[in-house]
């Protein structure tokens, strides 16, 4: 897990007081017809903080990320960047997107095969009409992304690069605009195991060097353990558990989080928890707790008063503060379970010192891989 100069208490104070907030969803709703893809979400990424947004496919995490990027207009609630809400005029969105940049999971699809590396990285500068020495800015962004010497890559095309190098070009294209927030959607899922740890190490190093805030969207709880300061677990359009990464991943309070953790490969952890029932459908959200139809605890039998709550009352929307919270009627009654030990990343080879940004360095010959 990453080390950060921002403590959990600091993050919580920033959220509650409105100071030090890099990017936030405030009561955010996104609907596609009858589908409530994002349903009243409160989420904050603090200044200089890495937050992992985790959950199964279809849980709404990518839609939430797109709403936070201003790519989807919410049906309700607001997106905040820095001191105030996102201004949804053409000029406001353009200015916002200079400061909040997206890194997609598929670098091949993100890059125009007809553009050189130089053109790909310089594109943002030209769109935003950034003044100054373009070549110097492009070279600096490539160097920060670990492609050194940068001039070696200027005239190369995406098909001439490895998968890891292409992802670094995508990251350089975001860095060239000097943003304060990166939203990384499954940033290593398409990469070979041998380079996944290198990209995670790069994101940690960039946070340390540039003070970037990062929202990482992922289904991989092992990745979240390695990189995140805080974790937000999403199910069927809502955050169902949130808190410091160590708290959420060592002592999960929500049955859904425990089920996700149970299948992370690690000898000696809990037995895998099989989630039965239909996959979540945002157009058919059940009454009461939205996780109830698949909840192992509910299926095993609960005290009558708890079962009634699960069937009739939706748990409250979680606050965006820095504490450890779970939207679960059972946890409200019983408290959190005992710590179970850290998860291991799934198919990620971490370079030495991954948990310590100060110790992160690119392996020898990295630019040539």
CSV table of C-alpha atoms in Angstrom, one decimal:
chain,number,residue,atom,x,y,z
A,1,UNK,CA,0.0,0.0,0.0
A,2,UNK,CA,1.3,3.5,-0.8
A,3,UNK,CA,2.6,5.9,1.8
A,4,UNK,CA,1.3,9.4,1.7
A,5,UNK,CA,2.0,12.6,3.6
A,6,UNK,CA,-1.8,13.1,3.7
A,7,UNK,CA,-3.1,11.2,6.7
A,8,UNK,CA,-6.6,9.7,6.7
A,9,UNK,CA,-7.7,12.4,9.2
A,10,UNK,CA,-6.3,15.1,6.9
A,11,UNK,CA,-8.3,13.6,4.0
A,12,UNK,CA,-11.5,13.5,6.0
A,13,UNK,CA,-11.0,17.1,7.2
A,14,UNK,CA,-10.4,18.2,3.6
A,15,UNK,CA,-13.6,16.5,2.5
A,16,UNK,CA,-15.8,17.9,5.3
A,17,UNK,CA,-14.3,21.4,5.2
A,18,UNK,CA,-14.1,21.7,1.4
A,19,UNK,CA,-10.4,22.5,1.5
A,20,UNK,CA,-7.8,20.4,-0.3
A,21,UNK,CA,-10.4,18.8,-2.5
A,22,UNK,CA,-9.0,17.9,-6.0
A,23,UNK,CA,-12.1,16.2,-7.5
A,24,UNK,CA,-15.5,15.4,-5.9
A,25,UNK,CA,-18.9,13.9,-6.6
A,26,UNK,CA,-21.6,15.5,-4.5
A,27,UNK,CA,-24.9,13.6,-4.5
A,28,UNK,CA,-24.2,12.6,-8.1
A,29,UNK,CA,-26.9,10.8,-10.2
A,30,UNK,CA,-26.5,9.5,-13.7
A,31,UNK,CA,-29.4,7.9,-15.5
A,32,UNK,CA,-29.8,6.1,-18.9
A,33,UNK,CA,-33.5,5.8,-19.3
A,34,UNK,CA,-34.7,3.6,-16.4
A,35,UNK,CA,-31.2,2.6,-15.5
A,36,UNK,CA,-29.8,4.4,-12.4
A,37,UNK,CA,-26.2,3.9,-13.3
A,38,UNK,CA,-24.9,6.3,-10.6
A,39,UNK,CA,-27.4,6.8,-7.7
A,40,UNK,CA,-26.5,9.5,-5.3
A,41,UNK,CA,-22.8,9.1,-5.0
A,42,UNK,CA,-20.6,11.1,-2.6
A,43,UNK,CA,-16.9,10.7,-3.4
A,44,UNK,CA,-13.9,12.9,-2.9
A,45,UNK,CA,-10.3,12.7,-4.2
A,46,UNK,CA,-8.2,14.8,-1.9
A,47,UNK,CA,-5.2,16.9,-3.0
A,48,UNK,CA,-2.2,14.6,-3.5
A,49,UNK,CA,-4.3,11.5,-2.8
A,50,UNK,CA,-4.7,8.2,-4.7
A,51,UNK,CA,-8.2,6.8,-4.4
A,52,UNK,CA,-9.1,3.4,-5.9
A,53,UNK,CA,-12.7,2.9,-7.1
A,54,UNK,CA,-13.4,-0.8,-7.2
A,55,UNK,CA,-16.2,-3.2,-8.1
A,56,UNK,CA,-17.5,-5.7,-10.6
A,57,UNK,CA,-18.2,-4.9,-14.3
A,58,UNK,CA,-21.5,-3.2,-14.5
A,59,UNK,CA,-21.4,-1.7,-11.0
A,60,UNK,CA,-21.3,1.9,-12.4
A,61,UNK,CA,-17.7,2.8,-11.7
A,62,UNK,CA,-16.8,3.7,-15.3
A,63,UNK,CA,-19.9,5.8,-15.6
A,64,UNK,CA,-19.0,7.6,-12.4
A,65,UNK,CA,-15.5,8.3,-13.7
A,66,UNK,CA,-16.9,9.6,-17.0
A,67,UNK,CA,-19.3,11.9,-15.0
A,68,UNK,CA,-16.4,13.1,-12.9
A,69,UNK,CA,-14.5,13.9,-16.2
A,70,UNK,CA,-17.5,16.0,-17.5
A,71,UNK,CA,-18.1,13.4,-20.3
A,72,UNK,CA,-21.5,12.5,-19.0
A,73,UNK,CA,-24.1,15.0,-17.8
A,74,UNK,CA,-25.5,14.0,-14.5
A,75,UNK,CA,-29.2,14.0,-13.8
A,76,UNK,CA,-28.6,15.4,-10.4
A,77,UNK,CA,-25.8,16.5,-8.0
A,78,UNK,CA,-22.6,18.3,-8.9
A,79,UNK,CA,-19.0,17.6,-9.8
A,80,UNK,CA,-16.4,19.8,-8.0
A,81,UNK,CA,-12.9,20.6,-9.0
A,82,UNK,CA,-10.8,22.6,-6.6
A,83,UNK,CA,-12.7,25.4,-4.9
A,84,UNK,CA,-16.0,25.1,-6.8
A,85,UNK,CA,-18.4,23.2,-9.1
A,86,UNK,CA,-17.7,22.3,-12.7
A,87,UNK,CA,-18.9,25.0,-15.0
A,88,UNK,CA,-20.7,23.2,-17.9
A,89,UNK,CA,-20.1,25.8,-20.6
A,90,UNK,CA,-17.9,25.1,-23.5
A,91,UNK,CA,-15.1,27.3,-22.1
A,92,UNK,CA,-15.6,25.9,-18.6
A,93,UNK,CA,-15.4,22.3,-19.8
A,94,UNK,CA,-12.3,23.0,-21.9
A,95,UNK,CA,-10.5,24.6,-18.9
A,96,UNK,CA,-11.6,21.7,-16.6
A,97,UNK,CA,-10.3,19.1,-19.0
A,98,UNK,CA,-6.9,20.7,-19.0
A,99,UNK,CA,-6.6,20.2,-15.3
A,100,UNK,CA,-8.4,16.8,-15.1
A,101,UNK,CA,-6.9,14.3,-17.5
A,102,UNK,CA,-8.0,10.7,-18.4
A,103,UNK,CA,-5.7,7.7,-18.8
A,104,UNK,CA,-7.6,4.9,-20.6
A,105,UNK,CA,-6.9,1.1,-20.1
A,106,UNK,CA,-6.2,0.4,-23.8
A,107,UNK,CA,-3.2,2.4,-25.0
A,108,UNK,CA,-3.5,1.0,-28.5
A,109,UNK,CA,-7.0,2.3,-28.8
A,110,UNK,CA,-6.0,5.6,-27.2
A,111,UNK,CA,-3.3,6.5,-29.8
A,112,UNK,CA,-3.9,7.4,-33.5
A,113,UNK,CA,-1.8,4.8,-35.4
A,114,UNK,CA,-1.0,7.5,-38.0
A,115,UNK,CA,0.5,9.9,-35.5
A,116,UNK,CA,4.0,9.8,-34.2
A,117,UNK,CA,4.7,9.8,-30.5
A,118,UNK,CA,5.6,13.5,-30.7
A,119,UNK,CA,2.3,14.4,-32.4
A,120,UNK,CA,0.3,12.3,-29.9
A,121,UNK,CA,1.8,14.1,-26.9
A,122,UNK,CA,1.7,17.5,-28.5
A,123,UNK,CA,-2.0,17.2,-29.5
A,124,UNK,CA,-3.2,18.5,-26.1
A,125,UNK,CA,-1.0,21.5,-26.2
A,126,UNK,CA,-2.4,22.4,-29.6
A,127,UNK,CA,-6.0,21.9,-28.7
A,128,UNK,CA,-5.6,24.1,-25.6
A,129,UNK,CA,-3.3,26.6,-27.4
A,130,UNK,CA,-0.7,26.4,-24.7
A,131,UNK,CA,2.1,28.9,-25.2
A,132,UNK,CA,5.8,28.2,-24.8
A,133,UNK,CA,8.3,25.9,-26.4
A,134,UNK,CA,6.3,22.9,-27.6
A,135,UNK,CA,9.2,20.6,-28.2
A,136,UNK,CA,10.6,21.2,-24.6
A,137,UNK,CA,7.2,20.5,-23.1
A,138,UNK,CA,6.8,17.3,-25.1
A,139,UNK,CA,10.3,16.1,-24.2
A,140,UNK,CA,9.7,16.9,-20.5
A,141,UNK,CA,6.4,14.9,-20.5
A,142,UNK,CA,7.9,11.9,-22.1
A,143,UNK,CA,10.9,12.0,-19.7
A,144,UNK,CA,8.5,12.2,-16.7
A,145,UNK,CA,6.6,9.2,-18.1
A,146,UNK,CA,9.9,7.2,-18.2
A,147,UNK,CA,10.6,7.3,-21.9
A,148,UNK,CA,14.2,8.5,-22.0
A,149,UNK,CA,15.9,10.0,-23.9
A,150,UNK,CA,12.6,11.4,-25.1
A,151,UNK,CA,14.0,12.5,-28.5
A,152,UNK,CA,14.5,8.8,-29.3
A,153,UNK,CA,10.7,8.4,-29.3
A,154,UNK,CA,9.7,11.5,-31.2
A,155,UNK,CA,9.3,10.0,-34.6
A,156,UNK,CA,8.2,6.5,-33.6
A,157,UNK,CA,4.7,5.2,-34.3
A,158,UNK,CA,2.5,3.3,-31.8
A,159,UNK,CA,3.0,-0.1,-33.6
A,160,UNK,CA,6.8,0.3,-33.0
A,161,UNK,CA,6.3,0.4,-29.2
A,162,UNK,CA,5.7,-2.2,-26.6
A,163,UNK,CA,2.4,-2.2,-24.6
A,164,UNK,CA,4.1,-0.6,-21.6
A,165,UNK,CA,5.7,2.1,-23.8
A,166,UNK,CA,2.4,2.9,-25.4
A,167,UNK,CA,0.8,3.4,-22.0
A,168,UNK,CA,3.7,5.7,-21.0
A,169,UNK,CA,3.0,7.8,-24.2
A,170,UNK,CA,-0.7,8.0,-23.1
A,171,UNK,CA,0.4,9.2,-19.6
A,172,UNK,CA,2.8,11.7,-21.2
A,173,UNK,CA,0.0,13.1,-23.3
A,174,UNK,CA,-1.9,13.7,-20.0
A,175,UNK,CA,1.1,15.1,-18.2
A,176,UNK,CA,2.0,17.6,-21.0
A,177,UNK,CA,-0.9,19.8,-19.9
A,178,UNK,CA,0.4,19.9,-16.3
A,179,UNK,CA,-2.9,18.6,-14.8
A,180,UNK,CA,-3.6,18.3,-11.1
A,181,UNK,CA,-5.8,15.2,-11.3
A,182,UNK,CA,-5.5,12.0,-13.3
A,183,UNK,CA,-8.4,9.6,-13.7
A,184,UNK,CA,-7.0,6.2,-14.7
A,185,UNK,CA,-9.5,3.7,-15.9
A,186,UNK,CA,-8.0,0.2,-15.5
A,187,UNK,CA,-4.5,1.6,-16.3
A,188,UNK,CA,-2.7,-1.8,-16.3
A,189,UNK,CA,-5.3,-4.4,-17.2
A,190,UNK,CA,-4.2,-4.6,-20.8
A,191,UNK,CA,-0.5,-4.9,-20.0
A,192,UNK,CA,1.7,-7.9,-19.4
A,193,UNK,CA,2.3,-8.9,-15.8
A,194,UNK,CA,6.0,-7.9,-16.2
A,195,UNK,CA,5.2,-4.3,-16.8
A,196,UNK,CA,2.1,-3.7,-14.6
A,197,UNK,CA,4.2,-3.0,-11.6
A,198,UNK,CA,6.3,-0.5,-13.5
A,199,UNK,CA,3.3,1.5,-14.5
A,200,UNK,CA,1.9,1.5,-10.9
A,201,UNK,CA,5.4,2.6,-9.7
A,202,UNK,CA,5.3,5.4,-12.2
A,203,UNK,CA,1.9,6.6,-11.0
A,204,UNK,CA,3.2,6.6,-7.4
A,205,UNK,CA,6.3,8.5,-8.4
A,206,UNK,CA,4.3,11.1,-10.3
A,207,UNK,CA,2.2,11.7,-7.3
A,208,UNK,CA,5.3,12.2,-5.2
A,209,UNK,CA,7.1,14.4,-7.7
A,210,UNK,CA,4.1,16.5,-9.0
A,211,UNK,CA,1.6,16.3,-6.2
A,212,UNK,CA,-0.9,14.7,-8.6
A,213,UNK,CA,-4.2,13.4,-7.3
A,214,UNK,CA,-5.3,10.1,-8.9
A,215,UNK,CA,-8.6,8.3,-9.1
A,216,UNK,CA,-7.9,4.7,-10.2
A,217,UNK,CA,-10.8,2.7,-11.5
A,218,UNK,CA,-10.2,-1.0,-11.2
A,219,UNK,CA,-11.7,-4.4,-10.5
A,220,UNK,CA,-8.4,-5.5,-8.9
A,221,UNK,CA,-8.2,-5.2,-5.1
A,222,UNK,CA,-4.6,-6.3,-5.2
A,223,UNK,CA,-3.8,-3.2,-7.3
A,224,UNK,CA,-5.8,-1.1,-4.9
A,225,UNK,CA,-3.7,-2.4,-2.0
A,226,UNK,CA,-0.5,-1.5,-3.7
A,227,UNK,CA,-1.3,2.0,-4.8
A,228,UNK,CA,-4.3,3.5,-3.0
A,229,UNK,CA,-4.5,5.7,0.1
A,230,UNK,CA,-8.3,5.2,0.2
A,231,UNK,CA,-10.6,2.7,-1.4
A,232,UNK,CA,-14.3,3.1,-2.5
A,233,UNK,CA,-16.2,-0.1,-3.3
A,234,UNK,CA,-19.1,0.4,-5.7
A,235,UNK,CA,-22.1,-1.8,-6.2
A,236,UNK,CA,-25.2,-1.1,-8.4
A,237,UNK,CA,-24.6,2.6,-8.6
A,238,UNK,CA,-23.7,3.4,-5.1
A,239,UNK,CA,-20.6,3.4,-2.9
A,240,UNK,CA,-21.2,0.5,-0.4
A,241,UNK,CA,-17.9,0.8,1.5
A,242,UNK,CA,-15.2,3.4,1.7
A,243,UNK,CA,-12.2,4.2,3.9
A,244,UNK,CA,-8.5,4.0,4.2
A,245,UNK,CA,-7.1,1.2,2.1
A,246,UNK,CA,-5.7,-0.7,5.0
A,247,UNK,CA,-9.0,-0.6,6.9
A,248,UNK,CA,-11.2,-1.6,3.9
A,249,UNK,CA,-8.9,-4.4,2.7
A,250,UNK,CA,-7.8,-5.8,6.1
A,251,UNK,CA,-11.2,-5.5,7.9
A,252,UNK,CA,-13.9,-5.2,5.3
A,253,UNK,CA,-17.3,-4.3,6.8
A,254,UNK,CA,-19.6,-4.9,3.8
A,255,UNK,CA,-20.5,-8.5,2.7
A,256,UNK,CA,-19.8,-7.5,-0.9
A,257,UNK,CA,-16.3,-6.3,-0.2
A,258,UNK,CA,-15.6,-9.5,1.7
A,259,UNK,CA,-16.8,-11.5,-1.3
A,260,UNK,CA,-14.5,-9.5,-3.6
A,261,UNK,CA,-11.6,-10.1,-1.3
A,262,UNK,CA,-12.3,-13.8,-0.9
A,263,UNK,CA,-11.3,-14.5,-4.4
A,264,UNK,CA,-8.0,-12.6,-4.4
A,265,UNK,CA,-5.3,-15.3,-4.8
A,266,UNK,CA,-3.6,-15.8,-1.5
A,267,UNK,CA,-3.0,-19.0,0.4
A,268,UNK,CA,-4.5,-19.0,3.9
A,269,UNK,CA,-7.1,-16.3,3.4
A,270,UNK,CA,-10.9,-16.9,3.7
A,271,UNK,CA,-12.7,-19.4,1.6
A,272,UNK,CA,-14.0,-18.0,-1.7
A,273,UNK,CA,-17.5,-16.5,-1.2
A,274,UNK,CA,-19.7,-17.4,-4.2
A,275,UNK,CA,-22.1,-14.6,-5.1
A,276,UNK,CA,-25.3,-16.2,-6.4
A,277,UNK,CA,-28.3,-14.6,-8.1
A,278,UNK,CA,-28.4,-12.4,-11.1
A,279,UNK,CA,-25.8,-9.9,-12.0
A,280,UNK,CA,-26.6,-6.3,-11.0
A,281,UNK,CA,-29.0,-4.5,-13.3
A,282,UNK,CA,-29.3,-0.7,-12.7
A,283,UNK,CA,-32.7,-0.6,-14.3
A,284,UNK,CA,-34.1,-3.1,-11.7
A,285,UNK,CA,-32.8,-2.0,-8.3
A,286,UNK,CA,-34.4,-4.1,-5.6
A,287,UNK,CA,-36.3,-2.7,-2.6
A,288,UNK,CA,-34.4,-2.4,0.6
A,289,UNK,CA,-30.6,-3.1,0.4
A,290,UNK,CA,-29.6,-3.3,-3.3
A,291,UNK,CA,-27.1,-6.1,-2.5
A,292,UNK,CA,-29.7,-8.3,-0.6
A,293,UNK,CA,-30.5,-10.7,-3.5
A,294,UNK,CA,-26.9,-11.7,-3.7
A,295,UNK,CA,-25.9,-11.3,0.0
A,296,UNK,CA,-24.5,-14.5,1.6
A,297,UNK,CA,-25.3,-13.2,5.1
A,298,UNK,CA,-28.9,-12.6,4.2
A,299,UNK,CA,-29.1,-16.0,2.5
A,300,UNK,CA,-27.7,-17.7,5.5
A,301,UNK,CA,-30.4,-16.2,7.7
A,302,UNK,CA,-30.3,-13.0,9.9
A,303,UNK,CA,-32.2,-11.9,13.0
A,304,UNK,CA,-35.8,-10.9,12.0
A,305,UNK,CA,-35.3,-7.3,12.8
A,306,UNK,CA,-32.2,-7.1,10.5
A,307,UNK,CA,-33.8,-9.1,7.7
A,308,UNK,CA,-36.8,-6.7,7.8
A,309,UNK,CA,-34.4,-3.7,7.4
A,310,UNK,CA,-32.6,-5.4,4.5
A,311,UNK,CA,-35.9,-6.0,2.8
A,312,UNK,CA,-37.5,-2.6,3.3
A,313,UNK,CA,-34.9,0.1,3.9
A,314,UNK,CA,-32.0,1.1,1.7
A,315,UNK,CA,-28.9,1.9,3.7
A,316,UNK,CA,-28.0,5.6,3.8
A,317,UNK,CA,-25.7,7.1,1.2
A,318,UNK,CA,-22.2,7.0,2.6
A,319,UNK,CA,-20.5,10.3,3.6
A,320,UNK,CA,-17.5,11.4,1.6
A,321,UNK,CA,-15.3,11.8,4.7
A,322,UNK,CA,-12.0,10.0,5.4
A,323,UNK,CA,-13.4,7.5,8.0
A,324,UNK,CA,-14.3,3.8,7.4
A,325,UNK,CA,-17.9,3.5,6.4
A,326,UNK,CA,-20.1,0.7,5.1
A,327,UNK,CA,-23.7,0.8,3.8
A,328,UNK,CA,-24.9,-2.4,5.5
A,329,UNK,CA,-27.6,-2.9,8.1
A,330,UNK,CA,-25.9,-6.0,9.5
A,331,UNK,CA,-22.6,-4.1,10.1
A,332,UNK,CA,-24.5,-1.4,11.8
A,333,UNK,CA,-25.6,-4.0,14.4
A,334,UNK,CA,-22.5,-6.2,14.7
A,335,UNK,CA,-19.6,-4.0,14.0
A,336,UNK,CA,-16.6,-4.8,11.7
A,337,UNK,CA,-15.0,-8.3,11.6
A,338,UNK,CA,-11.5,-9.0,12.8
A,339,UNK,CA,-8.6,-8.1,10.4
A,340,UNK,CA,-7.8,-10.9,8.0
A,341,UNK,CA,-4.5,-10.0,6.4
A,342,UNK,CA,-3.6,-8.1,3.3
A,343,UNK,CA,-4.6,-9.2,-0.2
A,344,UNK,CA,-2.0,-9.9,-2.8
A,345,UNK,CA,-2.2,-8.3,-6.3
A,346,UNK,CA,-3.6,-10.6,-9.0
A,347,UNK,CA,-1.0,-11.2,-11.7
A,348,UNK,CA,1.0,-8.1,-10.9
A,349,UNK,CA,4.7,-8.2,-10.4
A,350,UNK,CA,5.7,-5.4,-8.2
A,351,UNK,CA,9.2,-3.9,-8.4
A,352,UNK,CA,11.1,-3.5,-5.2
A,353,UNK,CA,9.9,-0.6,-3.1
A,354,UNK,CA,6.5,-0.3,-4.8
A,355,UNK,CA,4.9,0.6,-1.5
A,356,UNK,CA,7.4,3.4,-0.9
A,357,UNK,CA,7.2,6.2,-3.5
A,358,UNK,CA,10.5,7.6,-2.3
A,359,UNK,CA,12.2,4.4,-3.2
A,360,UNK,CA,10.7,4.0,-6.6
A,361,UNK,CA,13.1,4.1,-9.6
A,362,UNK,CA,12.7,2.8,-13.1
A,363,UNK,CA,14.5,-0.5,-13.7
A,364,UNK,CA,17.6,-0.3,-15.9
A,365,UNK,CA,16.8,-0.2,-19.6
A,366,UNK,CA,13.1,0.6,-19.0
A,367,UNK,CA,12.8,2.9,-21.9
A,368,UNK,CA,13.9,0.2,-24.3
A,369,UNK,CA,11.3,-2.4,-23.2
